[in-house]
Amino acid sequence: MSDFEDRLAALDPAAREPYEHRDLDSLISRITTQPVRTKSRLWHNIELKVASTLIAGAMVTAGAVAVFQGAGAGLPVLAIQSTSGAHSLKSASLPTKGAMQIYEEFNFTAGPGLTATSPTSSSYELQIPSSGSNEAVRVAKIFGVSGSPVNTSGEGVDWTITGPSGSSLDYANSWVPEWSYAASPATMSTDFLPSDLPSQSTLANDVQSYLAKLGYGYTLSTPSFGTTTSTSNTTTTGSTSTADVTYSVAVDGMSTDQYVSFSVDANNNVVNASGPTFKVGSSLVYPLQSLAAGVAALNVEQQSKYRATSPETNTSTTGAGTNPTSPTASGPPIVNVTLNADSLSFETYQLTDGTMWMLPVYNYTGVETNLDGSSSSGTWYELAVDPTYVHVTNSTGTGGTHGVINY
């Protein structure tokens, strides 16, 4: 019988033997070699970001505040706090070619525009409020919510304030602290059409007004506007429409992985809002690895994630636009990617001393040639700081003091 027929037979309640894969060791090996994919985040719960394997292999073994001898201007080494299994590769989408080809290994090639020149860029330490409960109270008052902060995590780091009307302010201290405001449904305008909503310029002015009151001092990137219409399940209210906007927080004129969002109703009342809680602190200018070196780092990262687990090698497919299906029988399919454009942005990293930093990363875009000959675009990132100045560690950190916001 075939393996498929064995599975069907095992579904029979009268079957005396449960189904067992014919080569269980091989199956386990394939599962354990699959990479952990980083999940994207819009404005909640940023995932941990770590430097690539190339950086980990080329760095010095120093602490978070160590100084690399001979480095320009005695720049401190950035000891980045890592977690087991995390990695720096980020794809804009997770291509799925079939039931047995969910994961793919990318073979990156630098296009002619990705040079070997090594530029420089500033990195910024973030100042975080010293007291989450006090910051929650301060932000709640800005949105008209009064009340006592309630610890919702049991660890004294997450707080919620609920006002008499039912409006609330949440302060979450996971990764970069974030505030989140939600108006009481009873206060929202209803039975309005999207055309009745405030204009985009009005909404943009609302955001700037609140940012000035919040006092964090960061700027915002180009907005992304939209509208949302929802219908209540109760008979007391009708449909609710909101005008929505999302910004990426900008540092030094570049976008970051932090977001601010606002929604207002037809009467221009804020319905929902959220954003990060930090000020931009001191900065250091670091040499960056070249764009071409960053592409090489992506390939090294791939090689570390897809190590051969079987001596048997598949044969390559032939024909225009096709690629090898796998380096080994148990390996993933290989997809060739030509990276032909880049941009520089900031991502949030935590160092082993507990401080949070905005570090520059390369955002590569390119075209992947799929196994069936079709092509699609994607985006990947790589930490841009020269590997000499980076140390990745799997320690849990010392819980050091963050840069503190003073009001």
Coordinates of C-alpha atoms in Angstrom, one line a residue:
M1 CA 0.0 0.0 0.0
S2 CA 1.1 3.6 -0.5
D3 CA 1.7 6.0 2.4
F4 CA -1.5 7.8 1.5
E5 CA -3.5 4.6 1.6
D6 CA -1.9 3.8 5.0
R7 CA -3.2 7.1 6.3
L8 CA -6.7 6.5 5.1
A9 CA -6.7 3.0 6.6
A10 CA -5.7 4.4 10.0
L11 CA -8.8 6.6 10.0
D12 CA -11.0 3.5 10.2
P13 CA -12.3 3.1 13.8
A14 CA -11.8 -0.6 13.4
A15 CA -8.2 -0.3 12.5
R16 CA -6.0 -2.1 14.9
E17 CA -2.8 -0.2 14.2
P18 CA -2.5 3.6 14.3
Y19 CA -0.8 5.3 11.4
E20 CA 3.0 5.9 11.8
H21 CA 5.1 7.6 9.3
R22 CA 7.5 5.2 7.5
D23 CA 10.5 7.3 8.1
L24 CA 9.8 9.1 11.3
D25 CA 13.4 10.2 11.9
S26 CA 13.5 11.9 8.5
L27 CA 10.2 13.6 9.2
I28 CA 11.4 15.0 12.5
S29 CA 14.6 16.1 10.9
R30 CA 12.8 18.1 8.3
I31 CA 10.5 19.7 10.9
T32 CA 13.4 20.8 13.2
T33 CA 15.3 22.3 10.3
Q34 CA 12.4 24.6 9.3
P35 CA 13.2 28.3 10.2
V36 CA 11.2 30.3 12.6
R37 CA 9.6 33.1 10.5
T38 CA 9.4 36.5 12.0
K39 CA 5.8 37.8 12.1
S40 CA 5.0 41.3 11.1
R41 CA 3.6 43.9 13.4
L42 CA 1.5 47.0 12.5
W43 CA 1.6 48.9 15.8
H44 CA 1.3 46.3 18.5
N45 CA 3.8 43.9 20.1
I46 CA 7.0 44.4 18.1
E47 CA 8.9 41.2 17.6
L48 CA 12.5 40.9 18.8
K49 CA 15.1 41.9 16.2
V50 CA 18.6 40.5 16.2
A51 CA 21.7 40.8 14.0
S52 CA 22.5 38.2 11.3
T53 CA 24.8 35.2 11.7
L54 CA 27.4 37.0 9.7
I55 CA 27.5 39.7 12.3
A56 CA 27.6 37.2 15.1
G57 CA 30.6 35.4 13.6
A58 CA 32.6 38.6 12.9
M59 CA 32.1 40.5 16.1
V60 CA 34.2 40.9 19.3
T61 CA 33.3 39.2 22.5
A62 CA 32.6 42.3 24.5
G63 CA 29.9 43.6 26.8
A64 CA 27.2 46.2 26.1
V65 CA 29.4 49.0 27.3
A66 CA 32.8 47.7 26.1
V67 CA 35.0 49.7 23.8
F68 CA 36.5 48.2 20.7
Q69 CA 40.2 49.0 20.7
G70 CA 41.3 50.6 17.5
A71 CA 37.8 51.5 16.4
G72 CA 37.2 55.0 15.1
A73 CA 36.6 57.5 18.0
G74 CA 36.5 54.6 20.5
L75 CA 32.9 53.7 19.6
P76 CA 31.2 51.3 22.1
V77 CA 30.3 47.9 20.9
L78 CA 26.5 47.3 20.6
A79 CA 25.9 44.1 22.6
I80 CA 22.4 43.1 21.3
Q81 CA 20.2 40.9 23.4
S82 CA 19.1 37.9 21.4
T83 CA 16.7 35.1 21.9
S84 CA 17.1 31.5 20.8
G85 CA 15.9 30.8 17.3
A86 CA 15.4 34.5 16.3
H87 CA 16.9 35.8 13.2
S88 CA 17.3 39.0 11.2
L89 CA 15.8 38.0 7.9
K90 CA 12.5 39.6 7.2
S91 CA 10.3 38.9 4.1
A92 CA 7.3 41.0 3.2
S93 CA 5.4 37.8 2.5
L94 CA 5.6 34.1 3.2
P95 CA 5.3 32.5 -0.2
T96 CA 3.4 29.2 -0.2
K97 CA 3.9 27.1 -3.4
G98 CA 2.2 24.0 -2.2
A99 CA 1.4 21.7 0.7
M100 CA 4.9 20.4 0.9
Q101 CA 6.8 23.6 -0.1
I102 CA 5.7 26.1 2.5
Y103 CA 9.2 27.2 3.4
E104 CA 11.8 28.3 0.9
E105 CA 15.5 29.1 1.0
F106 CA 16.5 32.3 -0.8
N107 CA 19.7 32.7 -2.8
F108 CA 20.3 36.5 -2.8
T109 CA 22.3 38.3 -5.5
A110 CA 23.2 42.0 -5.3
G111 CA 22.0 44.0 -8.3
P112 CA 24.4 46.5 -10.0
G113 CA 23.0 49.4 -7.9
L114 CA 24.1 47.9 -4.6
T115 CA 27.6 49.1 -4.2
A116 CA 30.6 48.1 -2.0
T117 CA 30.8 51.6 -0.5
S118 CA 30.6 51.8 3.3
P119 CA 28.7 54.8 4.5
T120 CA 28.0 56.0 8.1
S121 CA 24.8 56.6 10.0
S122 CA 23.7 57.7 13.5
S123 CA 22.2 55.3 16.0
Y124 CA 20.0 56.6 18.8
E125 CA 19.4 55.5 22.4
L126 CA 15.7 55.7 23.5
Q127 CA 14.6 57.4 26.7
I128 CA 11.9 55.4 28.4
P129 CA 9.6 56.6 31.2
S130 CA 10.9 55.5 34.6
S131 CA 7.4 54.9 36.0
G132 CA 4.8 53.2 33.8
S133 CA 1.9 54.0 36.2
N134 CA 2.8 57.7 36.3
E135 CA 3.1 57.8 32.5
A136 CA -0.3 56.1 32.1
V137 CA -1.9 58.7 34.3
R138 CA -0.3 61.5 32.4
V139 CA -1.3 60.2 29.0
A140 CA -4.8 59.4 30.2
K141 CA -5.4 63.0 31.3
I142 CA -4.4 64.2 27.8
F143 CA -7.3 62.0 26.4
G144 CA -9.7 63.1 29.1
V145 CA -9.6 59.8 31.1
S146 CA -9.4 60.1 34.9
G147 CA -9.0 57.3 37.4
S148 CA -6.5 55.2 39.2
P149 CA -4.1 53.0 37.3
V150 CA -4.7 49.3 37.7
N151 CA -1.9 46.8 37.2
T152 CA -3.1 44.3 34.6
S153 CA 0.1 42.2 34.2
G154 CA 0.7 41.4 37.9
E155 CA 4.3 42.5 37.4
G156 CA 3.9 46.2 37.8
V157 CA 4.7 47.0 34.2
D158 CA 1.3 47.1 32.4
W159 CA -1.4 49.5 33.5
T160 CA -5.0 50.4 32.6
I161 CA -7.0 53.5 33.6
T162 CA -10.8 53.5 33.0
G163 CA -12.8 56.6 33.3
P164 CA -16.4 57.0 34.5
S165 CA -17.7 57.1 30.9
G166 CA -16.0 53.8 30.0
S167 CA -13.2 55.3 28.0
S168 CA -9.8 53.7 28.8
L169 CA -6.1 54.2 28.5
D170 CA -3.8 51.2 28.4
Y171 CA -0.1 51.4 29.0
A172 CA 1.8 48.3 27.9
N173 CA 5.5 48.0 28.8
S174 CA 6.4 45.1 26.5
W175 CA 9.4 45.8 24.2
V176 CA 9.1 49.6 23.6
P177 CA 6.3 50.9 25.9
E178 CA 3.1 51.8 24.2
W179 CA 0.0 53.7 25.1
S180 CA -3.4 52.9 23.7
Y181 CA -6.6 54.9 24.1
A182 CA -10.2 53.7 23.4
A183 CA -13.3 55.8 23.8
S184 CA -16.4 54.5 25.3
P185 CA -18.9 53.2 22.6
A186 CA -21.6 55.3 24.2
T187 CA -19.7 58.5 23.3
M188 CA -19.2 57.7 19.6
S189 CA -21.2 59.3 16.8
T190 CA -23.5 56.9 14.9
D191 CA -25.5 56.7 11.8
F192 CA -23.1 58.8 9.8
L193 CA -21.8 58.1 6.3
P194 CA -18.0 58.1 5.5
S195 CA -18.6 61.2 3.5
D196 CA -19.6 63.0 6.8
L197 CA -16.2 62.3 8.4
P198 CA -13.6 65.0 9.0
S199 CA -11.2 65.7 6.1
Q200 CA -7.7 64.2 6.0
S201 CA -6.1 67.5 6.8
T202 CA -8.4 67.9 9.9
L203 CA -7.4 64.5 11.1
A204 CA -3.7 65.2 10.5
N205 CA -4.0 68.4 12.5
D206 CA -5.7 66.4 15.3
V207 CA -2.7 64.1 15.5
Q208 CA -0.2 66.9 15.6
S209 CA -2.2 68.6 18.4
Y210 CA -2.1 65.4 20.5
L211 CA 1.6 64.8 19.8
A212 CA 2.4 68.3 21.1
K213 CA 0.5 67.5 24.3
L214 CA 2.2 64.1 24.7
G215 CA 5.6 65.8 24.4
Y216 CA 7.7 62.9 23.2
G217 CA 9.2 65.0 20.5
Y218 CA 9.4 62.5 17.7
T219 CA 8.2 63.3 14.2
L220 CA 6.0 61.3 11.8
S221 CA 6.4 60.0 8.3
T222 CA 4.0 60.2 5.4
P223 CA 0.5 59.3 6.6
S224 CA -1.7 56.4 5.4
F225 CA -5.4 57.4 5.5
G226 CA -8.5 55.2 5.5
T227 CA -12.0 54.8 6.8
T228 CA -13.8 52.2 8.8
T229 CA -17.5 51.5 9.0
S230 CA -18.9 49.0 11.6
T231 CA -22.4 48.1 12.5
S232 CA -23.4 47.6 16.2
N233 CA -25.2 44.4 17.2
T234 CA -27.4 46.3 19.6
T235 CA -30.6 48.1 18.8
T236 CA -29.6 51.3 20.6
T237 CA -26.9 52.3 18.1
G238 CA -26.5 52.2 14.4
S239 CA -23.4 52.1 12.2
T240 CA -20.3 53.8 13.2
S241 CA -17.8 55.3 10.7
T242 CA -14.3 56.5 11.6
A243 CA -11.6 58.4 9.7
D244 CA -8.3 56.6 10.3
V245 CA -4.6 57.5 9.9
T246 CA -1.4 55.6 10.6
Y247 CA 2.1 57.1 10.6
S248 CA 5.5 55.5 11.1
V249 CA 7.5 57.4 13.7
A250 CA 10.5 59.1 12.0
V251 CA 13.9 59.6 13.5
D252 CA 16.5 61.7 11.8
G253 CA 14.2 61.9 8.8
M254 CA 14.0 58.1 8.4
S255 CA 11.1 55.8 9.1
T256 CA 11.2 53.3 12.0
D257 CA 9.4 50.2 13.2
Q258 CA 7.3 52.3 15.6
Y259 CA 3.8 53.5 14.6
V260 CA 1.2 56.1 15.7
S261 CA -2.5 55.6 14.8
F262 CA -5.6 57.7 15.3
S263 CA -9.3 57.3 14.5
V264 CA -12.0 59.9 14.8
D265 CA -15.8 59.9 14.4
A266 CA -18.0 62.2 12.4
N267 CA -17.9 64.8 15.2
N268 CA -14.1 64.7 15.2
N269 CA -13.9 62.9 18.5
V270 CA -11.0 60.6 19.0
V271 CA -12.3 57.0 19.0
N272 CA -9.0 55.1 19.1
A273 CA -5.4 56.1 19.3
S274 CA -2.1 54.4 20.0
G275 CA 1.6 55.1 19.8
P276 CA 5.0 54.4 21.4
T277 CA 6.3 56.0 24.6
F278 CA 9.8 57.2 24.2
K279 CA 12.0 60.2 23.5
V280 CA 15.0 60.1 21.2
G281 CA 18.1 60.4 23.4
S282 CA 21.8 60.6 22.7
S283 CA 23.3 59.4 19.4
L284 CA 26.5 57.8 18.1
V285 CA 27.7 57.7 14.5
Y286 CA 28.7 54.2 13.4
P287 CA 30.3 53.0 10.2
L288 CA 27.9 50.8 8.2
Q289 CA 28.7 47.7 6.2
S290 CA 28.3 48.1 2.5
L291 CA 25.1 47.3 0.7
A292 CA 26.8 44.4 -1.1
A293 CA 28.1 43.1 2.2
G294 CA 24.6 43.2 3.6
V295 CA 23.4 40.9 0.8
A296 CA 26.2 38.5 1.6
A297 CA 25.0 38.5 5.2
L298 CA 21.6 37.5 4.1
N299 CA 23.0 34.5 2.3
V300 CA 25.1 33.5 5.3
E301 CA 21.9 33.7 7.4
Q302 CA 20.2 31.4 4.9
Q303 CA 23.1 28.9 5.1
S304 CA 22.9 28.8 8.9
K305 CA 19.2 28.1 8.8
Y306 CA 19.1 25.4 6.2
R307 CA 22.0 23.0 7.0
A308 CA 22.1 19.8 5.1
T309 CA 20.5 16.9 7.0
S310 CA 20.9 14.2 4.4
P311 CA 23.8 13.2 2.1
E312 CA 21.4 12.6 -0.8
T313 CA 21.2 15.5 -3.2
N314 CA 18.4 16.4 -5.6
T315 CA 19.1 17.2 -9.2
S316 CA 18.4 20.7 -10.5
T317 CA 15.5 21.4 -12.7
T318 CA 16.2 22.8 -16.1
G319 CA 14.6 25.4 -18.3
A320 CA 14.4 29.2 -18.4
G321 CA 13.4 30.8 -15.1
T322 CA 13.7 27.7 -13.0
N323 CA 15.9 26.9 -10.0
P324 CA 17.2 23.9 -8.1
T325 CA 14.4 22.4 -6.0
S326 CA 16.6 21.8 -3.0
P327 CA 20.3 21.4 -2.0
T328 CA 19.4 18.1 -0.3
A329 CA 16.5 15.6 -0.3
S330 CA 15.3 17.0 3.0
G331 CA 16.1 20.7 2.4
P332 CA 13.8 23.5 1.3
P333 CA 13.3 24.6 -2.3
I334 CA 15.7 27.3 -3.4
V335 CA 14.4 30.6 -4.9
N336 CA 16.7 33.0 -6.5
V337 CA 16.3 36.6 -5.6
T338 CA 18.0 39.6 -7.3
L339 CA 18.0 42.6 -4.9
N340 CA 18.0 45.7 -6.9
A341 CA 16.9 48.5 -4.6
D342 CA 17.4 49.6 -1.0
S343 CA 16.5 52.2 1.6
L344 CA 17.7 52.9 5.1
S345 CA 15.4 52.9 8.1
F346 CA 15.6 52.3 11.9
E347 CA 14.6 49.2 13.8
T348 CA 14.4 48.9 17.6
Y349 CA 16.9 46.7 19.4
Q350 CA 17.5 46.0 23.0
L351 CA 21.0 45.8 24.4
T352 CA 22.1 43.4 27.2
D353 CA 22.2 46.3 29.6
G354 CA 18.5 46.9 29.1
T355 CA 18.8 50.0 27.0
M356 CA 16.7 50.4 23.8
W357 CA 18.4 51.7 20.6
M358 CA 17.3 52.7 17.2
L359 CA 19.8 51.1 14.8
P360 CA 20.0 51.6 11.0
V361 CA 19.0 48.7 8.8
Y362 CA 19.1 48.1 5.1
N363 CA 15.7 47.5 3.5
Y364 CA 16.3 45.5 0.4
T365 CA 13.7 45.0 -2.3
G366 CA 14.0 42.5 -5.2
V367 CA 12.4 40.1 -7.5
E368 CA 12.3 36.4 -6.7
T369 CA 12.1 33.8 -9.4
N370 CA 9.8 31.1 -8.3
L371 CA 10.0 27.4 -9.1
D372 CA 7.2 27.6 -11.7
G373 CA 9.1 30.4 -13.6
S374 CA 6.8 33.2 -12.3
S375 CA 8.2 36.1 -10.4
S376 CA 7.1 38.2 -7.4
S377 CA 8.6 41.0 -5.4
G378 CA 9.6 41.0 -1.7
T379 CA 11.4 43.0 1.0
W380 CA 14.1 41.8 3.3
Y381 CA 16.2 43.7 5.9
E382 CA 19.7 43.4 7.4
L383 CA 21.3 45.3 10.3
A384 CA 23.4 47.9 8.6
V385 CA 26.0 48.7 11.4
D386 CA 29.4 47.4 10.6
P387 CA 29.7 43.9 12.2
T388 CA 32.9 45.0 14.0
Y389 CA 30.8 47.1 16.3
V390 CA 28.1 44.5 17.1
H391 CA 28.0 41.7 19.6
V392 CA 25.0 39.3 19.6
T393 CA 24.4 37.4 22.8
N394 CA 21.8 34.9 24.0
S395 CA 21.8 36.2 27.5
T396 CA 18.5 37.4 29.0
G397 CA 20.0 40.8 29.9
T398 CA 20.9 42.4 33.2
G399 CA 17.8 44.6 33.5
G400 CA 19.9 47.7 33.4
T401 CA 18.5 51.2 33.7
H402 CA 16.9 52.6 30.6
G403 CA 17.4 56.2 29.4
V404 CA 14.7 58.1 31.4
I405 CA 12.3 60.7 30.2
N406 CA 12.2 63.8 32.4
Y407 CA 9.2 66.1 32.2

